[in-house]
Structures are given as structure tokens and as C-alpha cells.
PDB file of C-alpha atoms in Angstrom:
ATOM      1  CA  MET A   1     -15.159 -15.682  30.837  1.00 77.00           C
ATOM      2  CA  LEU A   2     -14.581 -14.739  34.483  1.00 87.00           C
ATOM      3  CA  ASN A   3     -11.020 -14.886  35.846  1.00 87.00           C
ATOM      4  CA  ILE A   4      -9.844 -13.903  39.289  1.00 87.00           C
ATOM      5  CA  PHE A   5      -6.290 -13.091  40.339  1.00 88.00           C
ATOM      6  CA  SER A   6      -4.967 -13.556  43.854  1.00 87.00           C
ATOM      7  CA  LEU A   7      -1.638 -12.721  45.430  1.00 84.00           C
ATOM      8  CA  ALA A   8       0.445 -15.590  46.814  1.00 81.00           C
ATOM      9  CA  ASN A   9       4.070 -15.164  47.854  1.00 80.00           C
ATOM     10  CA  GLY A  10       4.187 -11.874  45.976  1.00 77.00           C
ATOM     11  CA  ARG A  11       3.057 -13.453  42.722  1.00 82.00           C
ATOM     12  CA  LEU A  12      -0.221 -13.138  40.835  1.00 83.00           C
ATOM     13  CA  PHE A  13      -2.121 -16.383  40.376  1.00 85.00           C
ATOM     14  CA  GLN A  14      -5.081 -16.880  38.059  1.00 84.00           C
ATOM     15  CA  GLU A  15      -8.238 -18.934  38.550  1.00 85.00           C
ATOM     16  CA  GLU A  16     -11.081 -19.351  36.062  1.00 85.00           C
ATOM     17  CA  ILE A  17     -14.462 -19.197  37.815  1.00 84.00           C
ATOM     18  CA  GLU A  18     -17.414 -21.257  36.620  1.00 84.00           C
ATOM     19  CA  SER A  19     -19.878 -20.828  39.491  1.00 85.00           C
ATOM     20  CA  LEU A  20     -20.857 -18.467  42.301  1.00 84.00           C
ATOM     21  CA  GLU A  21     -19.655 -21.007  44.874  1.00 86.00           C
ATOM     22  CA  GLU A  22     -16.167 -20.999  43.352  1.00 83.00           C
ATOM     23  CA  LEU A  23     -16.120 -17.210  43.402  1.00 82.00           C
ATOM     24  CA  ALA A  24     -16.878 -17.149  47.128  1.00 84.00           C
ATOM     25  CA  ARG A  25     -13.866 -19.369  47.901  1.00 84.00           C
ATOM     26  CA  PHE A  26     -11.249 -16.818  46.862  1.00 83.00           C
ATOM     27  CA  THR A  27     -10.105 -13.385  48.006  1.00 85.00           C
ATOM     28  CA  PRO A  28      -8.779 -11.809  44.829  1.00 87.00           C
ATOM     29  CA  ILE A  29      -7.349  -8.360  44.177  1.00 88.00           C
ATOM     30  CA  TRP A  30      -8.377  -8.420  40.503  1.00 90.00           C
ATOM     31  CA  VAL A  31     -11.510  -9.794  38.847  1.00 90.00           C
ATOM     32  CA  ASP A  32     -11.341  -9.828  35.045  1.00 90.00           C
ATOM     33  CA  LEU A  33     -14.507 -10.260  32.972  1.00 90.00           C
ATOM     34  CA  GLU A  34     -13.954 -10.942  29.279  1.00 89.00           C
ATOM     35  CA  SER A  35     -17.211 -10.825  27.316  1.00 87.00           C
ATOM     36  CA  PRO A  36     -19.134 -11.574  30.525  1.00 87.00           C
ATOM     37  CA  THR A  37     -22.437 -13.376  30.372  1.00 87.00           C
ATOM     38  CA  VAL A  38     -25.554 -12.187  32.181  1.00 87.00           C
ATOM     39  CA  GLU A  39     -25.013 -14.936  34.731  1.00 89.00           C
ATOM     40  CA  GLU A  40     -21.425 -13.903  35.431  1.00 86.00           C
ATOM     41  CA  LYS A  41     -22.535 -10.305  35.949  1.00 86.00           C
ATOM     42  CA  ARG A  42     -25.158 -11.610  38.376  1.00 88.00           C
ATOM     43  CA  TRP A  43     -22.481 -13.466  40.358  1.00 87.00           C
ATOM     44  CA  ILE A  44     -20.480 -10.256  40.688  1.00 86.00           C
ATOM     45  CA  LYS A  45     -23.508  -8.323  41.861  1.00 86.00           C
ATOM     46  CA  GLN A  46     -24.514 -11.003  44.382  1.00 86.00           C
ATOM     47  CA  HIS A  47     -21.099 -11.570  45.897  1.00 84.00           C
ATOM     48  CA  TYR A  48     -19.458  -8.146  45.628  1.00 83.00           C
ATOM     49  CA  GLU A  49     -22.522  -5.863  45.365  1.00 82.00           C
ATOM     50  CA  VAL A  50     -21.041  -4.316  42.241  1.00 82.00           C
ATOM     51  CA  SER A  51     -23.303  -3.611  39.263  1.00 80.00           C
ATOM     52  CA  ILE A  52     -21.646  -3.856  35.858  1.00 80.00           C
ATOM     53  CA  PRO A  53     -23.020  -1.021  33.658  1.00 75.00           C
ATOM     54  CA  GLU A  54     -24.668  -2.142  30.448  1.00 74.00           C
ATOM     55  CA  ASP A  55     -22.696   0.444  28.466  1.00 70.00           C
ATOM     56  CA  ALA A  56     -19.393  -0.400  30.163  1.00 64.00           C
ATOM     57  CA  THR A  57     -17.517  -1.161  26.941  1.00 66.00           C
ATOM     58  CA  GLU A  58     -19.384   1.019  24.458  1.00 70.00           C
ATOM     59  CA  ASP A  59     -17.214   3.285  22.317  1.00 64.00           C
ATOM     60  CA  ASP A  60     -19.719   6.105  21.944  1.00 58.00           C
ATOM     61  CA  ILE A  61     -19.955   6.894  25.647  1.00 59.00           C
ATOM     62  CA  GLU A  62     -19.592  10.564  26.569  1.00 63.00           C
ATOM     63  CA  GLU A  63     -16.032  11.613  27.302  1.00 61.00           C
ATOM     64  CA  SER A  64     -17.071  13.178  30.600  1.00 64.00           C
ATOM     65  CA  ALA A  65     -18.422   9.804  31.788  1.00 70.00           C
ATOM     66  CA  ARG A  66     -15.202   7.885  31.233  1.00 79.00           C
ATOM     67  CA  PHE A  67     -13.434   8.940  34.439  1.00 83.00           C
ATOM     68  CA  TYR A  68     -15.525   9.562  37.543  1.00 82.00           C
ATOM     69  CA  GLU A  69     -16.162   8.515  41.151  1.00 80.00           C
ATOM     70  CA  GLU A  70     -19.601   7.560  42.455  1.00 80.00           C
ATOM     71  CA  ASP A  71     -21.017   8.525  45.842  1.00 77.00           C
ATOM     72  CA  ASN A  72     -20.460   4.991  47.148  1.00 75.00           C
ATOM     73  CA  GLY A  73     -16.724   5.273  46.458  1.00 74.00           C
ATOM     74  CA  ASP A  74     -16.655   3.242  43.248  1.00 80.00           C
ATOM     75  CA  LEU A  75     -13.997   4.676  40.973  1.00 85.00           C
ATOM     76  CA  HIS A  76     -14.795   4.233  37.264  1.00 86.00           C
ATOM     77  CA  VAL A  77     -12.089   4.380  34.595  1.00 88.00           C
ATOM     78  CA  ARG A  78     -12.820   3.544  30.970  1.00 88.00           C
ATOM     79  CA  SER A  79      -9.739   3.411  28.801  1.00 89.00           C
ATOM     80  CA  ASP A  80      -8.716   2.087  25.397  1.00 89.00           C
ATOM     81  CA  PHE A  81      -6.020  -0.551  24.909  1.00 91.00           C
ATOM     82  CA  LEU A  82      -4.270  -1.205  21.619  1.00 89.00           C
ATOM     83  CA  ILE A  83      -4.273  -4.479  19.702  1.00 89.00           C
ATOM     84  CA  ALA A  84      -1.533  -4.142  17.079  1.00 86.00           C
ATOM     85  CA  ASP A  85      -2.825  -6.891  14.814  1.00 83.00           C
ATOM     86  CA  GLU A  86      -1.152  -6.917  11.381  1.00 79.00           C
ATOM     87  CA  GLU A  87      -4.404  -7.491   9.528  1.00 80.00           C
ATOM     88  CA  GLU A  88      -6.765  -5.408  11.674  1.00 85.00           C
ATOM     89  CA  PRO A  89      -5.194  -3.072  14.246  1.00 86.00           C
ATOM     90  CA  ARG A  90      -7.798  -1.782  16.669  1.00 88.00           C
ATOM     91  CA  SER A  91      -8.468  -0.432  20.136  1.00 88.00           C
ATOM     92  CA  VAL A  92     -10.483  -2.250  22.779  1.00 89.00           C
ATOM     93  CA  ARG A  93     -12.470  -0.322  25.381  1.00 89.00           C
ATOM     94  CA  VAL A  94     -11.905  -1.614  28.915  1.00 91.00           C
ATOM     95  CA  ALA A  95     -13.962  -0.508  31.900  1.00 89.00           C
ATOM     96  CA  PHE A  96     -12.395  -0.576  35.383  1.00 91.00           C
ATOM     97  CA  ILE A  97     -14.228  -0.347  38.707  1.00 89.00           C
ATOM     98  CA  LEU A  98     -12.320   0.075  41.970  1.00 88.00           C
ATOM     99  CA  ASN A  99     -13.590   0.876  45.468  1.00 83.00           C
ATOM    100  CA  GLN A 100     -11.073   1.971  48.100  1.00 75.00           C
ATOM    101  CA  ARG A 101     -13.419   3.613  50.633  1.00 69.00           C
ATOM    102  CA  ASP A 102     -16.309   1.346  51.626  1.00 63.00           C
ATOM    103  CA  SER A 103     -14.865  -1.215  54.055  1.00 66.00           C
ATOM    104  CA  ASP A 104     -18.269  -2.880  54.487  1.00 68.00           C
ATOM    105  CA  LYS A 105     -18.215  -4.211  50.928  1.00 71.00           C
ATOM    106  CA  LYS A 106     -16.368  -7.299  49.790  1.00 76.00           C
ATOM    107  CA  SER A 107     -15.445  -5.324  46.683  1.00 73.00           C
ATOM    108  CA  ARG A 108     -13.192  -2.963  48.640  1.00 81.00           C
ATOM    109  CA  GLY A 109      -9.667  -3.186  47.285  1.00 83.00           C
ATOM    110  CA  VAL A 110     -10.704  -5.363  44.336  1.00 88.00           C
ATOM    111  CA  LEU A 111     -10.200  -4.164  40.757  1.00 90.00           C
ATOM    112  CA  PHE A 112     -12.890  -5.190  38.278  1.00 91.00           C
ATOM    113  CA  SER A 113     -12.103  -5.038  34.555  1.00 90.00           C
ATOM    114  CA  ILE A 114     -14.671  -5.570  31.801  1.00 91.00           C
ATOM    115  CA  HIS A 115     -13.816  -5.947  28.110  1.00 90.00           C
ATOM    116  CA  ASP A 116     -15.132  -7.703  25.004  1.00 88.00           C
ATOM    117  CA  GLU A 117     -11.942  -9.459  23.865  1.00 87.00           C
ATOM    118  CA  ASP A 118      -8.557 -10.473  25.169  1.00 88.00           C
ATOM    119  CA  VAL A 119      -6.014  -7.673  25.300  1.00 89.00           C
ATOM    120  CA  PRO A 120      -2.261  -8.256  24.748  1.00 91.00           C
ATOM    121  CA  VAL A 121      -1.401  -5.857  27.588  1.00 91.00           C
ATOM    122  CA  PHE A 122      -3.371  -8.016  30.035  1.00 90.00           C
ATOM    123  CA  ARG A 123      -1.500 -11.137  28.918  1.00 89.00           C
ATOM    124  CA  LEU A 124       1.855  -9.378  29.287  1.00 90.00           C
ATOM    125  CA  LEU A 125       1.046  -8.205  32.812  1.00 89.00           C
ATOM    126  CA  ARG A 126      -0.156 -11.647  33.887  1.00 87.00           C
ATOM    127  CA  LEU A 127       3.016 -13.242  32.586  1.00 87.00           C
ATOM    128  CA  ARG A 128       5.244 -10.632  34.202  1.00 86.00           C
ATOM    129  CA  ALA A 129       3.432 -10.770  37.554  1.00 85.00           C
ATOM    130  CA  ARG A 130       3.825 -14.551  37.715  1.00 82.00           C
ATOM    131  CA  ARG A 131       7.559 -14.359  37.093  1.00 81.00           C
ATOM    132  CA  ALA A 132       8.443 -11.285  39.171  1.00 80.00           C
ATOM    133  CA  PRO A 133       7.509 -11.555  42.875  1.00 81.00           C
ATOM    134  CA  GLY A 134       6.648  -8.288  44.547  1.00 81.00           C
ATOM    135  CA  LEU A 135       5.727  -6.561  41.315  1.00 83.00           C
ATOM    136  CA  ILE A 136       2.113  -6.127  42.449  1.00 86.00           C
ATOM    137  CA  GLU A 137       0.947  -5.483  46.001  1.00 86.00           C
ATOM    138  CA  ASP A 138      -2.657  -4.358  45.623  1.00 86.00           C
ATOM    139  CA  ALA A 139      -5.421  -3.566  43.129  1.00 87.00           C
ATOM    140  CA  LYS A 140      -4.102  -0.043  42.508  1.00 89.00           C
ATOM    141  CA  ASP A 141      -0.795  -1.582  41.460  1.00 89.00           C
ATOM    142  CA  VAL A 142      -2.648  -3.785  38.975  1.00 89.00           C
ATOM    143  CA  LEU A 143      -4.342  -0.787  37.356  1.00 90.00           C
ATOM    144  CA  LEU A 144      -1.170   1.278  37.326  1.00 91.00           C
ATOM    145  CA  LYS A 145       0.930  -1.583  35.935  1.00 92.00           C
ATOM    146  CA  LEU A 146      -1.620  -2.155  33.176  1.00 92.00           C
ATOM    147  CA  PHE A 147      -1.125   1.416  31.995  1.00 93.00           C
ATOM    148  CA  ASP A 148       2.642   1.034  32.357  1.00 92.00           C
ATOM    149  CA  VAL A 149       2.661  -2.130  30.238  1.00 92.00           C
ATOM    150  CA  ASP A 150       0.335  -0.409  27.762  1.00 92.00           C
ATOM    151  CA  ALA A 151       2.938   2.326  27.276  1.00 92.00           C
ATOM    152  CA  GLU A 152       5.640  -0.310  26.751  1.00 92.00           C
ATOM    153  CA  TYR A 153       3.438  -2.182  24.287  1.00 92.00           C
ATOM    154  CA  SER A 154       2.878   1.039  22.346  1.00 92.00           C
ATOM    155  CA  ALA A 155       6.637   1.687  22.338  1.00 92.00           C
ATOM    156  CA  ASP A 156       7.343  -1.802  20.954  1.00 92.00           C
ATOM    157  CA  THR A 157       4.717  -1.292  18.270  1.00 91.00           C
ATOM    158  CA  LEU A 158       6.307   2.032  17.310  1.00 91.00           C
ATOM    159  CA  GLU A 159       9.643   0.249  16.869  1.00 92.00           C
ATOM    160  CA  ASN A 160       7.952  -2.252  14.553  1.00 91.00           C
ATOM    161  CA  ILE A 161       6.453   0.628  12.572  1.00 90.00           C
ATOM    162  CA  TYR A 162       9.915   2.156  12.178  1.00 90.00           C
ATOM    163  CA  ASP A 163      11.279  -1.191  10.906  1.00 90.00           C
ATOM    164  CA  GLU A 164       8.445  -1.459   8.366  1.00 88.00           C
ATOM    165  CA  LEU A 165       9.057   2.111   7.200  1.00 88.00           C
ATOM    166  CA  GLU A 166      12.745   1.317   6.766  1.00 88.00           C
ATOM    167  CA  LYS A 167      11.805  -1.539   4.426  1.00 86.00           C
ATOM    168  CA  ALA A 168       9.498   0.771   2.488  1.00 85.00           C
ATOM    169  CA  SER A 169      12.231   3.405   2.347  1.00 84.00           C
ATOM    170  CA  ARG A 170      14.692   0.964   0.775  1.00 83.00           C
ATOM    171  CA  LEU A 171      12.121   0.022  -1.869  1.00 82.00           C
ATOM    172  CA  VAL A 172      11.205   3.625  -2.665  1.00 78.00           C
ATOM    173  CA  LEU A 173      14.814   4.747  -2.937  1.00 76.00           C
ATOM    174  CA  SER A 174      15.843   1.842  -5.178  1.00 72.00           C
ATOM    175  CA  GLU A 175      16.862   2.529  -8.781  1.00 65.00           C
ATOM    176  CA  ASN A 176      13.789   1.123 -10.508  1.00 74.00           C
ATOM    177  CA  VAL A 177      10.440   1.945  -8.941  1.00 73.00           C
ATOM    178  CA  THR A 178       7.599   0.587 -11.043  1.00 77.00           C
ATOM    179  CA  ASP A 179       3.996   1.639 -10.654  1.00 74.00           C
ATOM    180  CA  ALA A 180       3.137  -1.785  -9.217  1.00 79.00           C
ATOM    181  CA  LEU A 181       5.928  -1.561  -6.635  1.00 78.00           C
ATOM    182  CA  ALA A 182       4.954   2.009  -5.781  1.00 79.00           C
ATOM    183  CA  GLY A 183       1.360   0.888  -5.244  1.00 81.00           C
ATOM    184  CA  GLU A 184       2.476  -1.840  -2.810  1.00 82.00           C
ATOM    185  CA  VAL A 185       4.674   0.629  -0.939  1.00 83.00           C
ATOM    186  CA  LEU A 186       1.833   3.132  -0.685  1.00 85.00           C
ATOM    187  CA  GLY A 187      -0.420   0.443   0.774  1.00 86.00           C
ATOM    188  CA  ALA A 188       2.226  -0.529   3.346  1.00 86.00           C
ATOM    189  CA  ILE A 189       2.847   3.102   4.306  1.00 88.00           C
ATOM    190  CA  ALA A 190      -0.884   3.746   4.671  1.00 88.00           C
ATOM    191  CA  ARG A 191      -1.209   0.779   7.052  1.00 89.00           C
ATOM    192  CA  GLN A 192       1.658   2.056   9.205  1.00 88.00           C
ATOM    193  CA  GLU A 193       0.174   5.557   9.219  1.00 90.00           C
ATOM    194  CA  ASP A 194      -3.119   4.167  10.480  1.00 90.00           C
ATOM    195  CA  LEU A 195      -1.371   2.160  13.209  1.00 90.00           C
ATOM    196  CA  ASN A 196       0.739   5.156  14.225  1.00 90.00           C
ATOM    197  CA  GLY A 197      -2.402   7.245  14.562  1.00 90.00           C
ATOM    198  CA  ARG A 198      -4.035   4.587  16.716  1.00 90.00           C
ATOM    199  CA  ILE A 199      -0.975   4.495  18.974  1.00 91.00           C
ATOM    200  CA  ARG A 200      -1.061   8.256  19.378  1.00 91.00           C
ATOM    201  CA  ARG A 201      -4.724   8.140  20.336  1.00 90.00           C
ATOM    202  CA  ASN A 202      -4.052   5.234  22.685  1.00 90.00           C
ATOM    203  CA  VAL A 203      -1.232   6.957  24.591  1.00 90.00           C
ATOM    204  CA  MET A 204      -3.332  10.121  24.825  1.00 90.00           C
ATOM    205  CA  ASP A 205      -6.106   8.077  26.434  1.00 89.00           C
ATOM    206  CA  THR A 206      -3.616   6.419  28.788  1.00 90.00           C
ATOM    207  CA  ARG A 207      -2.286   9.839  29.802  1.00 91.00           C
ATOM    208  CA  ARG A 208      -5.790  10.972  30.717  1.00 89.00           C
ATOM    209  CA  ALA A 209      -6.437   7.828  32.760  1.00 89.00           C
ATOM    210  CA  VAL A 210      -3.155   8.072  34.696  1.00 91.00           C
ATOM    211  CA  SER A 211      -3.701  11.794  35.307  1.00 90.00           C
ATOM    212  CA  PHE A 212      -7.158  11.012  36.695  1.00 88.00           C
ATOM    213  CA  MET A 213      -5.661   8.448  39.084  1.00 87.00           C
ATOM    214  CA  MET A 214      -3.158  11.045  40.305  1.00 88.00           C
ATOM    215  CA  ARG A 215      -5.877  13.674  40.825  1.00 87.00           C
ATOM    216  CA  SER A 216      -8.136  11.248  42.711  1.00 82.00           C
ATOM    217  CA  ARG A 217      -5.534  10.929  45.506  1.00 81.00           C
ATOM    218  CA  MET A 218      -5.835   7.156  45.434  1.00 82.00           C
ATOM    219  CA  LEU A 219      -2.092   6.526  45.005  1.00 84.00           C
ATOM    220  CA  ASN A 220       0.544   6.349  47.691  1.00 87.00           C
ATOM    221  CA  ALA A 221       3.860   8.168  47.321  1.00 90.00           C
ATOM    222  CA  GLU A 222       5.609   5.308  45.514  1.00 91.00           C
ATOM    223  CA  GLN A 223       2.700   4.738  43.134  1.00 89.00           C
ATOM    224  CA  PHE A 224       2.402   8.475  42.507  1.00 91.00           C
ATOM    225  CA  GLU A 225       6.036   8.611  41.423  1.00 93.00           C
ATOM    226  CA  GLU A 226       5.502   5.595  39.186  1.00 92.00           C
ATOM    227  CA  ALA A 227       2.521   7.356  37.607  1.00 92.00           C
ATOM    228  CA  ARG A 228       4.696  10.389  36.908  1.00 93.00           C
ATOM    229  CA  GLN A 229       7.237   8.115  35.215  1.00 94.00           C
ATOM    230  CA  ILE A 230       4.485   6.636  33.034  1.00 93.00           C
ATOM    231  CA  LEU A 231       3.508  10.155  31.973  1.00 93.00           C
ATOM    232  CA  ARG A 232       7.130  10.910  31.097  1.00 93.00           C
ATOM    233  CA  ASP A 233       7.291   7.743  28.988  1.00 91.00           C
ATOM    234  CA  ILE A 234       4.082   8.736  27.222  1.00 91.00           C
ATOM    235  CA  GLU A 235       5.534  12.168  26.487  1.00 91.00           C
ATOM    236  CA  SER A 236       8.491  10.529  24.739  1.00 90.00           C
ATOM    237  CA  LEU A 237       6.107   8.314  22.773  1.00 90.00           C
ATOM    238  CA  ASP A 238       4.219  11.416  21.641  1.00 88.00           C
ATOM    239  CA  ASN A 239       7.426  12.868  20.246  1.00 88.00           C
ATOM    240  CA  HIS A 240       8.254   9.616  18.478  1.00 89.00           C
ATOM    241  CA  THR A 241       4.816   9.347  16.863  1.00 90.00           C
ATOM    242  CA  ALA A 242       5.274  12.905  15.565  1.00 90.00           C
ATOM    243  CA  PHE A 243       8.635  11.886  14.079  1.00 90.00           C
ATOM    244  CA  LEU A 244       7.069   8.844  12.436  1.00 89.00           C
ATOM    245  CA  PHE A 245       4.291  10.970  10.955  1.00 90.00           C
ATOM    246  CA  ASP A 246       6.969  13.172   9.341  1.00 90.00           C
ATOM    247  CA  LYS A 247       8.769  10.110   7.978  1.00 88.00           C
ATOM    248  CA  ILE A 248       5.502   8.663   6.666  1.00 88.00           C
ATOM    249  CA  ASN A 249       4.671  11.939   4.909  1.00 88.00           C
ATOM    250  CA  PHE A 250       8.134  12.011   3.322  1.00 86.00           C
ATOM    251  CA  LEU A 251       7.821   8.446   2.050  1.00 85.00           C
ATOM    252  CA  MET A 252       4.306   9.169   0.768  1.00 84.00           C
ATOM    253  CA  ASP A 253       5.539  12.216  -1.131  1.00 84.00           C
ATOM    254  CA  ALA A 254       8.554  10.330  -2.497  1.00 82.00           C
ATOM    255  CA  THR A 255       6.443   7.392  -3.676  1.00 82.00           C
ATOM    256  CA  VAL A 256       3.850   9.640  -5.326  1.00 80.00           C
ATOM    257  CA  GLY A 257       6.731  11.560  -6.908  1.00 79.00           C
ATOM    258  CA  PHE A 258       8.125   8.391  -8.502  1.00 78.00           C
ATOM    259  CA  ILE A 259       4.645   7.526  -9.805  1.00 78.00           C
ATOM    260  CA  ASN A 260       4.444  10.993 -11.366  1.00 79.00           C
ATOM    261  CA  ILE A 261       7.877  10.541 -12.926  1.00 74.00           C
ATOM    262  CA  ASN A 262       6.814   7.244 -14.497  1.00 76.00           C
ATOM    263  CA  GLN A 263       3.661   8.872 -15.826  1.00 76.00           C
ATOM    264  CA  ASN A 264       5.661  11.809 -17.177  1.00 79.00           C
ATOM    265  CA  LYS A 265       7.909   9.379 -19.047  1.00 76.00           C
ATOM    266  CA  ILE A 266       4.890   7.911 -20.802  1.00 78.00           C
ATOM    267  CA  ILE A 267       3.500  11.356 -21.593  1.00 81.00           C
ATOM    268  CA  LYS A 268       6.916  12.407 -22.914  1.00 77.00           C
ATOM    269  CA  ILE A 269       7.005   9.461 -25.326  1.00 78.00           C
ATOM    270  CA  PHE A 270       3.551  10.325 -26.619  1.00 79.00           C
ATOM    271  CA  SER A 271       4.557  13.972 -27.009  1.00 81.00           C
ATOM    272  CA  VAL A 272       7.715  13.062 -28.929  1.00 78.00           C
ATOM    273  CA  ALA A 273       5.761  10.678 -31.155  1.00 79.00           C
ATOM    274  CA  SER A 274       3.183  13.372 -31.859  1.00 82.00           C
ATOM    275  CA  VAL A 275       5.872  15.882 -32.845  1.00 82.00           C
ATOM    276  CA  ALA A 276       7.647  13.286 -35.041  1.00 80.00           C
ATOM    277  CA  LEU A 277       4.420  12.600 -36.934  1.00 82.00           C
ATOM    278  CA  LEU A 278       3.756  16.260 -37.706  1.00 86.00           C
ATOM    279  CA  PRO A 279       5.985  16.401 -40.861  1.00 86.00           C
ATOM    280  CA  PRO A 280       4.367  13.305 -42.474  1.00 86.00           C
ATOM    281  CA  THR A 281       0.963  14.796 -41.652  1.00 86.00           C
ATOM    282  CA  LEU A 282       1.971  18.065 -43.287  1.00 86.00           C
ATOM    283  CA  ILE A 283       3.188  16.257 -46.435  1.00 85.00           C
ATOM    284  CA  ALA A 284      -0.009  14.175 -46.621  1.00 85.00           C
ATOM    285  CA  SER A 285      -2.074  17.331 -46.216  1.00 85.00           C
ATOM    286  CA  ILE A 286      -0.264  19.135 -49.023  1.00 84.00           C
ATOM    287  CA  TYR A 287      -0.335  16.304 -51.540  1.00 82.00           C
ATOM    288  CA  GLY A 288      -3.867  15.421 -50.524  1.00 81.00           C
ATOM    289  CA  MET A 289      -5.196  18.702 -51.915  1.00 84.00           C
ATOM    290  CA  ASN A 290      -7.134  18.554 -55.177  1.00 76.00           C
ATOM    291  CA  LEU A 291      -4.377  20.316 -57.203  1.00 77.00           C
ATOM    292  CA  GLN A 292      -1.924  19.468 -59.978  1.00 80.00           C
ATOM    293  CA  PHE A 293       1.656  19.094 -58.699  1.00 79.00           C
ATOM    294  CA  PRO A 294       4.360  19.363 -61.439  1.00 83.00           C
ATOM    295  CA  GLU A 295       6.861  17.193 -59.603  1.00 79.00           C
ATOM    296  CA  LEU A 296       4.345  14.410 -59.234  1.00 78.00           C
ATOM    297  CA  ALA A 297       3.325  14.686 -62.909  1.00 79.00           C
ATOM    298  CA  ALA A 298       6.990  14.415 -63.927  1.00 79.00           C
ATOM    299  CA  LEU A 299       7.476  11.300 -61.810  1.00 79.00           C
ATOM    300  CA  GLY A 300       4.466   9.548 -63.283  1.00 80.00           C
ATOM    301  CA  LYS A 301       3.997   6.098 -61.703  1.00 80.00           C
ATOM    302  CA  ALA A 302       6.853   6.745 -59.264  1.00 85.00           C
ATOM    303  CA  ALA A 303       4.888   9.609 -57.641  1.00 85.00           C
ATOM    304  CA  TYR A 304       3.223   7.354 -55.075  1.00 84.00           C
ATOM    305  CA  PRO A 305       6.502   5.694 -53.846  1.00 87.00           C
ATOM    306  CA  TYR A 306       8.087   9.159 -53.838  1.00 84.00           C
ATOM    307  CA  VAL A 307       5.424  10.587 -51.488  1.00 86.00           C
ATOM    308  CA  ILE A 308       5.510   7.535 -49.191  1.00 88.00           C
ATOM    309  CA  THR A 309       9.309   7.673 -48.987  1.00 88.00           C
ATOM    310  CA  LEU A 310       9.213  11.402 -48.276  1.00 86.00           C
ATOM    311  CA  MET A 311       6.668  10.911 -45.491  1.00 86.00           C
ATOM    312  CA  ALA A 312       8.689   8.066 -43.946  1.00 88.00           C
ATOM    313  CA  ALA A 313      11.900  10.093 -44.106  1.00 88.00           C
ATOM    314  CA  SER A 314      10.219  13.106 -42.508  1.00 87.00           C
ATOM    315  CA  ALA A 315       9.204  10.877 -39.588  1.00 84.00           C
ATOM    316  CA  VAL A 316      12.514   9.015 -39.206  1.00 86.00           C
ATOM    317  CA  VAL A 317      14.727  12.114 -39.208  1.00 85.00           C
ATOM    318  CA  PRO A 318      13.019  13.745 -36.155  1.00 83.00           C
ATOM    319  CA  MET A 319      13.001  10.399 -34.301  1.00 82.00           C
ATOM    320  CA  LEU A 320      16.752  10.034 -34.856  1.00 83.00           C
ATOM    321  CA  TYR A 321      17.272  13.574 -33.609  1.00 81.00           C
ATOM    322  CA  PHE A 322      15.156  12.974 -30.511  1.00 79.00           C
ATOM    323  CA  ARG A 323      16.984   9.736 -29.804  1.00 79.00           C
ATOM    324  CA  ARG A 324      20.370  11.464 -30.101  1.00 81.00           C
ATOM    325  CA  ARG A 325      19.229  14.082 -27.588  1.00 77.00           C
ATOM    326  CA  GLY A 326      18.084  11.341 -25.208  1.00 75.00           C
ATOM    327  CA  TRP A 327      14.435  12.363 -25.215  1.00 71.00           C
ATOM    328  CA  LEU A 328      13.198   8.796 -25.882  1.00 68.00           C
ATOM    329  CA  LYS A 329      14.682   7.305 -22.679  1.00 67.00           C
TER     330      LYS A 329
END
């Protein structure tokens, strides 16, 4: 899918392009390619003289090749954007190409973005730019605002993580924590830990991208100050992710502790039962020896009930004692 975005009365307007002729009719500041076809890449190369790299959205690209400027003035930025999906949170690699130097090219001042799937941050920026006139003035603003909205999106996701951890905390600290409940809580905590880690990696990547934009001297004074504010926001997000990691570790330890307590209760019951059965075992061992016992000879036929009763009493008395001491609870 190939979408172009033009400025009109200070607002960002979107057009979906289905042919090279349509592309030539507009003067956009942002060209967005979502899972572009070979034909759409050809249109971009023909009209703007911009070649889309084959490895533009690959995750295993070298770190040193993610932020660089070519000799022709094309600025390349490859950054990750978070998708905080409940079932499958993930990061999407987005490649940006921006040329601010070569005035002979139609691509000058146009931001090109290439990605494999729709990104929530892109939708949020499009919605905001349509409603707020003057929010975006040029392609550099688009790129900068994308990173700004990405930081906000990460902050909102962190708030959701905190809410989910609060629910888990109430369950863990309840009076009765069963093994089944503890297992569910552990699963929920693990999912939030994974999402928190992805957010931390995402904001780290955003920090690198914004820092590269500041070093490249492509920003004016107002944009430079906005970039510094984005970095300050990211710094606060870093601190919050560290706090959430501590909270996650605490809840993990508490949940595992309750599981251990439940297991210890079971082991305690088995231990008490084993101790209670020692006296009957001792009696059975003694009277099971191949010897003549005077007391049994005197009892005659009542010897068998006498031994059974003695064994039962030797088991009941310790159990009553253990119950009185509260060791069976």
C-alpha cells in the first residue's frame, strides 16, 4: 500500500496511490509505503529517483548501518516502533529516507517511510495532524513527531502495565492463593515483564534515532528544542521501566513464595503422617518376630484384637497431639 500525505491549511491530508500517474499529481511531504510491492517501489524510483533498499526492514541489519547519510544527501534512519498487542506484543522495523540537500531531485524535502505492517504510532500521528492545524510544517516535523508520539505511546503502554501489575498484586496478596491462581498470576506477570522489556528497548532505539537527527544538523532551533524534550521524556520512561522491573521481580518472588508455602504444607502433612505411623510400625515389628510373647499367650484368641487396638491407639494418640499443636493445618 502506498499512501502520500500533503499539507493543506496546516493539516495533513492522506491519499492512497494506485498508479504512477496519480503519484505525479501530488506534492507530498510524506510518502508511506506499507508492505510495498515491486511495482510501487518502481514508481518511487521513477518519479522521485529514490531506490528503496531490499533490506530496508530487516531486523538483522548491522547496527552501524541503521543511521547514516549517503553522498547524495539521502539521510537513512531505521528505527523500531512498538505494537503493544495483548496477544503478541512486538516491534516493527521502519526505514526512513529523507533528502534535504539535493534541490534538483523531486524527493527533496519528502520523507519516505517503509514498513511491513501498520504501526499504531503512525495512525495516532495521522489522526492528530488532521485535527490540529499547524502541528506539522515539513518532512522533518513528520519524522520528529513520529518519535514524539512513539514516546507517548510507550508511556501509555507503561501505564497499562502498571494497572495489570496492580491486579496481579491484589491476587497475590489475597488470603487464599492456590497453586492454580499462582500459576495464572505468574503467566500474567511474565507477559508484562516481556512487554516492559520491549518498551525499554524501543525507547532506547528512539533515543538513538533522535540523537542522530540532532547530530546531523538537520533540525532548526525550534525542532532541536523539541528533540531535546523528547530525550527528556525518554529519560523519564527509562526510570519508570526500571521501577516496573523491580515491581515485577517483587511480585514474581511473592508468587513463587506462596507456591513454596503451599508445597511445604503438603510436605508437612506427609511428614506428620509418617511420624504418626512410626509407633504402629514399631509394634508390628516387635510382634511380628518369630518369638513367644507371654502376654499374647495369656490373652489367647483376644491377642489379635489386642495388637490391632494397640497399633490403632499408638497412631491416634500422636495425631491428636499434632492436631492440638496445630501442625495439621
